Structures are given as structure tokens and as C-alpha cells.
């Protein structure tokens, strides 16, 4: 996919929970091979916006979504909420990494091979190869290549988060959603993930929620500020490189 193309397009997106609307008509183009970063105060709707992209809001009773969410899958555009794409397939193509690592109480390798076998139907051998490739892509291979059979929950926080990222990457997503992926990590581990994301955005469309404005500014090709369920500012790289823009944003956000 060329960097100038979009990976997803949202038009007039509204999400309500139990009749209370929390996203009030969001229009957003998500470019391929770039990082779109969302910032905003707590409760502004960042997680809800991410979850709208892979229909996770539907897991909550009383959630209602309207407007359009279109995702580019190869050459085709599909309506994420239409009948053309089963929701399991949508969630494979639109991978998600959460704020806290959510691994299964299985070995490092099985955390990757199990979804590969179940979701992609790979054989044991194929799944192991894909798992190892994904570990390398997530910058974890050297650290875990001799620990593939240890319980994943024995890894450090930063390693667990990269394992979650490897698991999402192994399923060959078109779009990768990350909700404050460094929030539960110490400074060094957070920096490691940040550098990894900067490398991954060369090849993937990333949508990242960040609680750190400096980190957001380092990663973002586009920075969106959400305010009470609406996009209140959109900044590109040039804006982000001007110190005063960030200082102004800092004031608005914190
Ligand atoms: N499952 C849910 N049921 C009911 N209301 C919800 C649900 N999820 C989110 N909301 C409401 O939607 C609004 C936006 O929440 P959201 O989690 O998207 O905010 P956020 O920007 O991610 O905040 P934070 O920075 O604290 O993670 C809030 O008012 C929240 O209470
Ligand atoms: Mg959130």
C-alpha cells in the first residue's frame, strides 16, 4: 500500500452507550503506512473511537453505532458494519493491543501459535514459523528465543506488551489499533515500544492512543485531539515540529 492511500475512512461516526452519545459525528481518514495518534482528556472518547474500528463497542450491551466506517482490505473497501465481512475476520484484519498486556496462561510460543492455528488454520509447523517471524518483527526474538516454552506471564511487562504486539502482527492485520500501549510500563520499556512503533509504521497503518504528548509528537504523522466526543484539532508533522503548537496543546489537555 502506498503511503498516500488511506487504510480506513470514518464518516459521521456516532457511538452511544445506553442512549448517551459519546462520539458525536467523527470524520477521519486513516492513512496507510503512517501513525495516527489520538490524544485527549480522560473520557473524551479515544478508546471508544478505537473500538469502533473493529466493532468492539458491540460487546457492551446497549451500545449503538451509526455513520460509516470503511476499511481498505487489499484493493477493496469494505463497510466494517456491513454484511460483507464477518466480525471475526474484521477483528483479525484490524488488530488491537490494549493498555495492559492480555496474554493467556500458556507458554510464550503457544500464545502465538494457538490463534494462528485457530484463526488462520495453520498447521503446527507453519504456526511455529509464523510465530517466530512475528517475534522478530516485534523486536522480541533475541530475548525469548531460548524461553519459548516458559509461561508468557513470567516475561517482563515490556516483553509481555511486545508479545501482544507480536500476536496481533502474526495475524497479518491491515490496521493496528493500540490503546495507550505504554501506559503500564516503565520509562525504558515504554521507549522500547515507542521505537518499535516508529519502525512498524513504515509497513502498517497504526492508530495509537497516547497519554504522553511528547511521545505522541515523536510518533505521529497525524495527531488528533479529541474533546468531548469530537475532533477538536488535527495536526500534521509540520505543526508538531513547532514547539509552540505543542505548548498550546499541553495547555488545552492538561
Ligand atoms: N462500555 C461502556 N458503557 C457505558 N459508557 C461507556 C462505555 N465505554 C465508554 N463509555 C463512556 O464513553 C465516554 C468515553 O469513554 P472512553 O473510554 O472512550 O474515553 P477515553 O478518552 O478512552 O478515556 P481515558 O483516557 O480515561 O481512557 C465516557 O463518558 C465513558 O464513560
Ligand atoms: Mg481510554
CSV table of C-alpha atoms and ligand atoms in Angstrom, one decimal:
chain,number,residue,atom,x,y,z
A,1,UNK,CA,0.0,0.0,0.0
A,2,UNK,CA,1.4,3.4,-0.9
A,3,UNK,CA,1.8,5.9,1.9
A,4,UNK,CA,-0.6,8.3,0.2
A,5,UNK,CA,-3.5,5.9,0.3
A,6,UNK,CA,-5.9,5.6,3.2
A,7,UNK,CA,-6.3,2.4,5.2
A,8,UNK,CA,-9.7,3.4,6.7
A,9,UNK,CA,-12.2,6.2,6.5
A,10,UNK,CA,-14.7,7.2,9.1
A,11,UNK,CA,-17.7,9.5,8.3
A,12,UNK,CA,-20.1,10.9,10.7
A,13,UNK,CA,-19.3,8.2,13.3
A,14,UNK,CA,-21.5,8.3,16.3
A,15,UNK,CA,-21.4,5.9,19.2
A,16,UNK,CA,-23.9,5.9,22.1
A,17,UNK,CA,-24.0,3.7,25.3
A,18,UNK,CA,-27.4,3.2,26.7
A,19,UNK,CA,-28.7,6.2,24.8
A,20,UNK,CA,-26.0,8.5,25.9
A,21,UNK,CA,-24.0,9.6,22.9
A,22,UNK,CA,-20.2,9.8,23.5
A,23,UNK,CA,-18.9,10.2,19.9
A,24,UNK,CA,-20.8,13.0,18.1
A,25,UNK,CA,-20.0,12.6,14.4
A,26,UNK,CA,-16.3,12.0,13.8
A,27,UNK,CA,-14.8,12.3,10.3
A,28,UNK,CA,-11.4,10.8,10.0
A,29,UNK,CA,-9.1,9.5,7.3
A,30,UNK,CA,-6.5,7.0,8.5
A,31,UNK,CA,-3.5,6.9,6.2
A,32,UNK,CA,-1.7,3.7,5.3
A,33,UNK,CA,1.9,3.2,6.4
A,34,UNK,CA,1.6,6.0,9.0
A,35,UNK,CA,0.8,6.6,12.6
A,36,UNK,CA,-2.4,8.4,13.5
A,37,UNK,CA,-2.2,9.3,17.2
A,38,UNK,CA,-5.2,10.2,19.4
A,39,UNK,CA,-4.8,12.4,22.5
A,40,UNK,CA,-7.4,14.0,24.7
A,41,UNK,CA,-8.6,14.2,28.2
A,42,UNK,CA,-9.9,11.2,30.1
A,43,UNK,CA,-13.4,10.4,28.9
A,44,UNK,CA,-13.1,12.3,25.6
A,45,UNK,CA,-13.8,9.1,23.6
A,46,UNK,CA,-10.4,7.8,22.5
A,47,UNK,CA,-10.9,4.2,23.4
A,48,UNK,CA,-14.5,4.3,22.0
A,49,UNK,CA,-13.2,5.6,18.7
A,50,UNK,CA,-10.6,2.8,18.5
A,51,UNK,CA,-13.2,0.2,19.4
A,52,UNK,CA,-15.5,1.5,16.7
A,53,UNK,CA,-12.9,0.4,14.1
A,54,UNK,CA,-13.1,-3.3,15.0
A,55,UNK,CA,-16.7,-3.3,16.3
A,56,UNK,CA,-15.6,-4.0,19.9
A,57,UNK,CA,-18.1,-1.5,21.3
A,58,UNK,CA,-20.8,-4.0,20.3
A,59,UNK,CA,-19.5,-6.2,23.2
A,60,UNK,CA,-21.3,-3.8,25.5
A,61,UNK,CA,-25.0,-4.1,25.9
A,62,UNK,CA,-26.8,-1.0,24.8
A,63,UNK,CA,-24.0,0.3,22.5
A,64,UNK,CA,-25.2,1.8,19.3
A,65,UNK,CA,-23.0,2.9,16.4
A,66,UNK,CA,-24.0,4.9,13.3
A,67,UNK,CA,-22.3,6.6,10.5
A,68,UNK,CA,-19.8,4.9,8.3
A,69,UNK,CA,-16.5,3.0,9.0
A,70,UNK,CA,-14.9,1.8,5.8
A,71,UNK,CA,-11.7,-0.3,5.9
A,72,UNK,CA,-9.4,-1.0,3.0
A,73,UNK,CA,-8.6,-4.7,2.6
A,74,UNK,CA,-6.1,-5.1,-0.2
A,75,UNK,CA,-7.7,-3.4,-3.2
A,76,UNK,CA,-11.3,-3.4,-1.8
A,77,UNK,CA,-13.1,-1.1,0.5
A,78,UNK,CA,-15.4,-2.8,2.9
A,79,UNK,CA,-18.1,-1.5,5.3
A,80,UNK,CA,-16.9,-2.6,8.7
A,81,UNK,CA,-20.6,-2.7,9.9
A,82,UNK,CA,-22.0,-4.3,6.7
A,83,UNK,CA,-22.8,-8.0,6.0
A,84,UNK,CA,-19.8,-8.5,3.6
A,85,UNK,CA,-17.2,-9.1,6.3
A,86,UNK,CA,-17.8,-11.4,9.3
A,87,UNK,CA,-16.8,-9.7,12.6
A,88,UNK,CA,-14.2,-12.3,13.4
A,89,UNK,CA,-12.5,-11.6,10.1
A,90,UNK,CA,-12.7,-7.8,10.7
A,91,UNK,CA,-11.1,-8.3,14.1
A,92,UNK,CA,-8.2,-10.2,12.6
A,93,UNK,CA,-7.7,-7.6,9.9
A,94,UNK,CA,-8.0,-4.8,12.4
A,95,UNK,CA,-5.7,-5.9,15.3
A,96,UNK,CA,-5.7,-4.4,18.7
A,97,UNK,CA,-3.2,-4.1,21.6
A,98,UNK,CA,-4.6,-3.0,24.9
A,99,UNK,CA,-3.2,-0.8,27.7
A,100,UNK,CA,-2.4,-3.8,29.9
A,101,UNK,CA,-1.0,-7.0,28.3
A,102,UNK,CA,-3.7,-9.6,28.0
A,103,UNK,CA,-1.9,-12.9,27.5
A,104,UNK,CA,-3.1,-16.4,28.1
A,105,UNK,CA,-1.6,-18.5,30.9
A,106,UNK,CA,0.3,-20.5,28.3
A,107,UNK,CA,3.8,-20.6,27.0
A,108,UNK,CA,5.3,-17.7,25.1
A,109,UNK,CA,5.1,-19.7,21.9
A,110,UNK,CA,1.6,-21.1,22.4
A,111,UNK,CA,0.3,-17.5,22.9
A,112,UNK,CA,1.1,-17.0,19.3
A,113,UNK,CA,0.6,-20.5,17.8
A,114,UNK,CA,-2.9,-21.0,19.3
A,115,UNK,CA,-4.5,-18.1,17.5
A,116,UNK,CA,-2.6,-18.8,14.3
A,117,UNK,CA,-3.9,-22.4,14.3
A,118,UNK,CA,-7.4,-21.4,15.3
A,119,UNK,CA,-7.9,-18.2,13.3
A,120,UNK,CA,-5.7,-18.8,10.2
A,121,UNK,CA,-5.9,-22.6,10.3
A,122,UNK,CA,-2.2,-23.0,10.1
A,123,UNK,CA,-0.5,-26.4,10.7
A,124,UNK,CA,1.7,-26.8,13.8
A,125,UNK,CA,4.8,-26.3,11.7
A,126,UNK,CA,3.5,-23.3,9.8
A,127,UNK,CA,2.3,-21.7,13.1
A,128,UNK,CA,5.7,-22.0,14.7
A,129,UNK,CA,7.4,-20.4,11.7
A,130,UNK,CA,4.9,-17.5,11.7
A,131,UNK,CA,5.2,-17.1,15.4
A,132,UNK,CA,9.0,-16.8,15.2
A,133,UNK,CA,8.7,-14.3,12.4
A,134,UNK,CA,6.2,-12.2,14.4
A,135,UNK,CA,8.5,-12.3,17.5
A,136,UNK,CA,11.3,-11.0,15.3
A,137,UNK,CA,9.0,-8.3,13.9
A,138,UNK,CA,8.0,-7.2,17.4
A,139,UNK,CA,11.7,-7.0,18.4
A,140,UNK,CA,11.4,-9.8,20.9
A,141,UNK,CA,13.1,-12.8,19.2
A,142,UNK,CA,16.6,-12.4,20.7
A,143,UNK,CA,15.1,-12.0,24.2
A,144,UNK,CA,12.8,-15.0,24.1
A,145,UNK,CA,14.3,-17.5,21.6
A,146,UNK,CA,15.6,-19.6,24.5
A,147,UNK,CA,12.4,-19.1,26.5
A,148,UNK,CA,9.7,-20.1,24.1
A,149,UNK,CA,8.3,-22.7,26.4
A,150,UNK,CA,8.2,-20.6,29.6
A,151,UNK,CA,4.9,-19.2,30.7
A,152,UNK,CA,4.3,-15.9,29.0
A,153,UNK,CA,3.2,-14.4,32.3
A,154,UNK,CA,6.8,-14.7,33.5
A,155,UNK,CA,8.1,-12.2,31.0
A,156,UNK,CA,8.6,-8.6,32.0
A,157,UNK,CA,5.9,-6.0,31.4
A,158,UNK,CA,7.6,-4.6,28.3
A,159,UNK,CA,8.2,-8.1,26.9
A,160,UNK,CA,4.6,-9.1,27.5
A,161,UNK,CA,3.4,-6.0,25.7
A,162,UNK,CA,5.7,-6.8,22.7
A,163,UNK,CA,4.3,-10.3,22.8
A,164,UNK,CA,0.8,-8.9,22.5
A,165,UNK,CA,2.0,-6.8,19.6
A,166,UNK,CA,3.6,-10.0,18.0
A,167,UNK,CA,0.3,-11.8,18.4
A,168,UNK,CA,-1.6,-9.0,16.6
A,169,UNK,CA,1.1,-8.9,13.8
A,170,UNK,CA,1.1,-12.7,13.4
A,171,UNK,CA,-2.5,-12.5,12.2
A,172,UNK,CA,-1.4,-10.2,9.4
A,173,UNK,CA,-3.5,-7.1,10.1
A,174,UNK,CA,-4.2,-4.3,7.7
A,175,UNK,CA,-4.7,-1.9,10.6
A,176,UNK,CA,-3.3,-2.0,14.1
A,177,UNK,CA,-5.0,-0.2,17.0
A,178,UNK,CA,-3.0,0.4,20.2
A,179,UNK,CA,-4.7,1.8,23.2
A,180,UNK,CA,-2.1,3.5,25.4
A,181,UNK,CA,0.3,0.6,24.8
A,182,UNK,CA,3.0,2.0,27.1
A,183,UNK,CA,0.8,3.1,30.0
A,184,UNK,CA,1.7,0.2,32.3
A,185,UNK,CA,5.4,0.3,31.5
A,186,UNK,CA,8.4,1.9,33.0
A,187,UNK,CA,10.3,4.6,31.1
A,188,UNK,CA,12.8,2.3,29.3
A,189,UNK,CA,10.2,-0.3,28.3
A,190,UNK,CA,7.9,2.5,27.1
A,191,UNK,CA,10.7,3.9,25.0
A,192,UNK,CA,11.4,0.5,23.5
A,193,UNK,CA,7.7,0.1,22.4
A,194,UNK,CA,7.8,3.7,21.0
A,195,UNK,CA,10.8,2.9,18.9
A,196,UNK,CA,9.3,-0.3,17.7
A,197,UNK,CA,6.1,1.6,16.6
A,198,UNK,CA,8.2,4.1,14.7
A,199,UNK,CA,9.7,1.2,12.7
A,200,UNK,CA,6.3,-0.6,12.3
A,201,UNK,CA,4.5,2.5,10.9
A,202,UNK,CA,6.7,2.1,7.7
A,203,UNK,CA,4.6,-1.0,7.0
A,204,UNK,CA,1.3,-0.7,8.8
A,205,UNK,CA,-1.4,1.8,9.4
A,206,UNK,CA,-1.3,2.4,13.1
A,207,UNK,CA,-3.9,4.2,15.2
A,208,UNK,CA,-2.4,4.8,18.7
A,209,UNK,CA,-4.0,6.4,21.7
A,210,UNK,CA,-1.3,8.1,23.8
A,211,UNK,CA,-1.4,9.8,27.2
A,212,UNK,CA,2.0,11.4,26.6
A,213,UNK,CA,2.1,14.4,24.4
A,214,UNK,CA,5.9,14.4,23.8
A,215,UNK,CA,5.7,10.7,22.9
A,216,UNK,CA,2.7,11.3,20.7
A,217,UNK,CA,4.5,14.1,18.9
A,218,UNK,CA,7.5,11.8,18.2
A,219,UNK,CA,5.4,9.1,16.7
A,220,UNK,CA,2.6,10.8,15.0
A,221,UNK,CA,2.3,11.6,11.3
A,222,UNK,CA,-1.1,12.9,12.2
A,223,UNK,CA,-2.2,13.9,15.7
A,224,UNK,CA,-5.9,14.2,16.5
A,225,UNK,CA,-7.2,15.9,19.7
A,226,UNK,CA,-10.5,14.5,20.9
A,227,UNK,CA,-12.6,16.7,23.1
A,228,UNK,CA,-16.0,15.6,24.4
A,229,UNK,CA,-16.5,13.2,21.6
A,230,UNK,CA,-15.4,15.4,18.8
A,231,UNK,CA,-12.2,16.1,17.0
A,232,UNK,CA,-11.1,19.5,18.2
A,233,UNK,CA,-7.7,19.7,16.4
A,234,UNK,CA,-5.9,17.9,13.6
A,235,UNK,CA,-2.1,18.4,13.3
A,236,UNK,CA,0.3,17.2,10.7
A,237,UNK,CA,4.1,16.7,11.0
A,238,UNK,CA,5.0,20.3,10.3
A,239,UNK,CA,2.7,21.5,13.1
A,240,UNK,CA,4.2,19.0,15.5
A,241,UNK,CA,7.7,20.2,14.8
A,242,UNK,CA,6.8,23.7,16.0
A,243,UNK,CA,7.3,23.9,19.7
A,244,UNK,CA,4.6,26.5,20.4
A,245,UNK,CA,1.9,24.2,18.9
A,246,UNK,CA,2.7,21.5,21.4
A,247,UNK,CA,2.9,24.0,24.3
A,248,UNK,CA,-0.6,25.3,23.3
A,249,UNK,CA,-1.9,21.7,23.2
A,250,UNK,CA,-0.4,20.9,26.5
A,251,UNK,CA,-2.4,23.8,28.0
A,252,UNK,CA,-5.6,22.5,26.4
A,253,UNK,CA,-5.1,19.0,27.5
A,254,UNK,CA,-3.7,19.0,31.0
B,1,LIG,N1,-18.9,0.3,27.9
B,1,LIG,C1,-19.3,1.5,28.2
B,1,LIG,N2,-20.6,1.6,28.7
B,1,LIG,C2,-21.0,2.9,29.0
B,1,LIG,N3,-20.3,4.0,28.8
B,1,LIG,C3,-19.1,3.9,28.3
B,1,LIG,C4,-18.5,2.6,28.0
B,1,LIG,N4,-17.3,2.8,27.4
B,1,LIG,C5,-17.1,4.2,27.5
B,1,LIG,N5,-18.2,4.8,28.0
B,1,LIG,C6,-18.3,6.3,28.2
B,1,LIG,O1,-17.9,6.9,27.0
B,1,LIG,C7,-17.1,8.1,27.2
B,1,LIG,C8,-15.8,7.9,26.5
B,1,LIG,O2,-15.1,6.9,27.1
B,1,LIG,P1,-13.7,6.4,26.6
B,1,LIG,O3,-13.3,5.2,27.3
B,1,LIG,O4,-13.8,6.2,25.1
B,1,LIG,O5,-12.7,7.6,26.9
B,1,LIG,P2,-11.2,7.8,26.8
B,1,LIG,O6,-10.9,9.0,26.1
B,1,LIG,O7,-10.6,6.5,26.3
B,1,LIG,O8,-10.7,8.0,28.3
B,1,LIG,P3,-9.4,7.5,29.1
B,1,LIG,O9,-8.3,8.5,28.7
B,1,LIG,O10,-9.8,7.6,30.6
B,1,LIG,O11,-9.1,6.1,28.7
B,1,LIG,C9,-17.0,8.2,28.7
B,1,LIG,O12,-18.0,9.0,29.2
B,1,LIG,C10,-17.3,6.8,29.2
B,1,LIG,O13,-17.9,6.8,30.5
B,2,LIG,MG1,-9.3,5.0,27.1
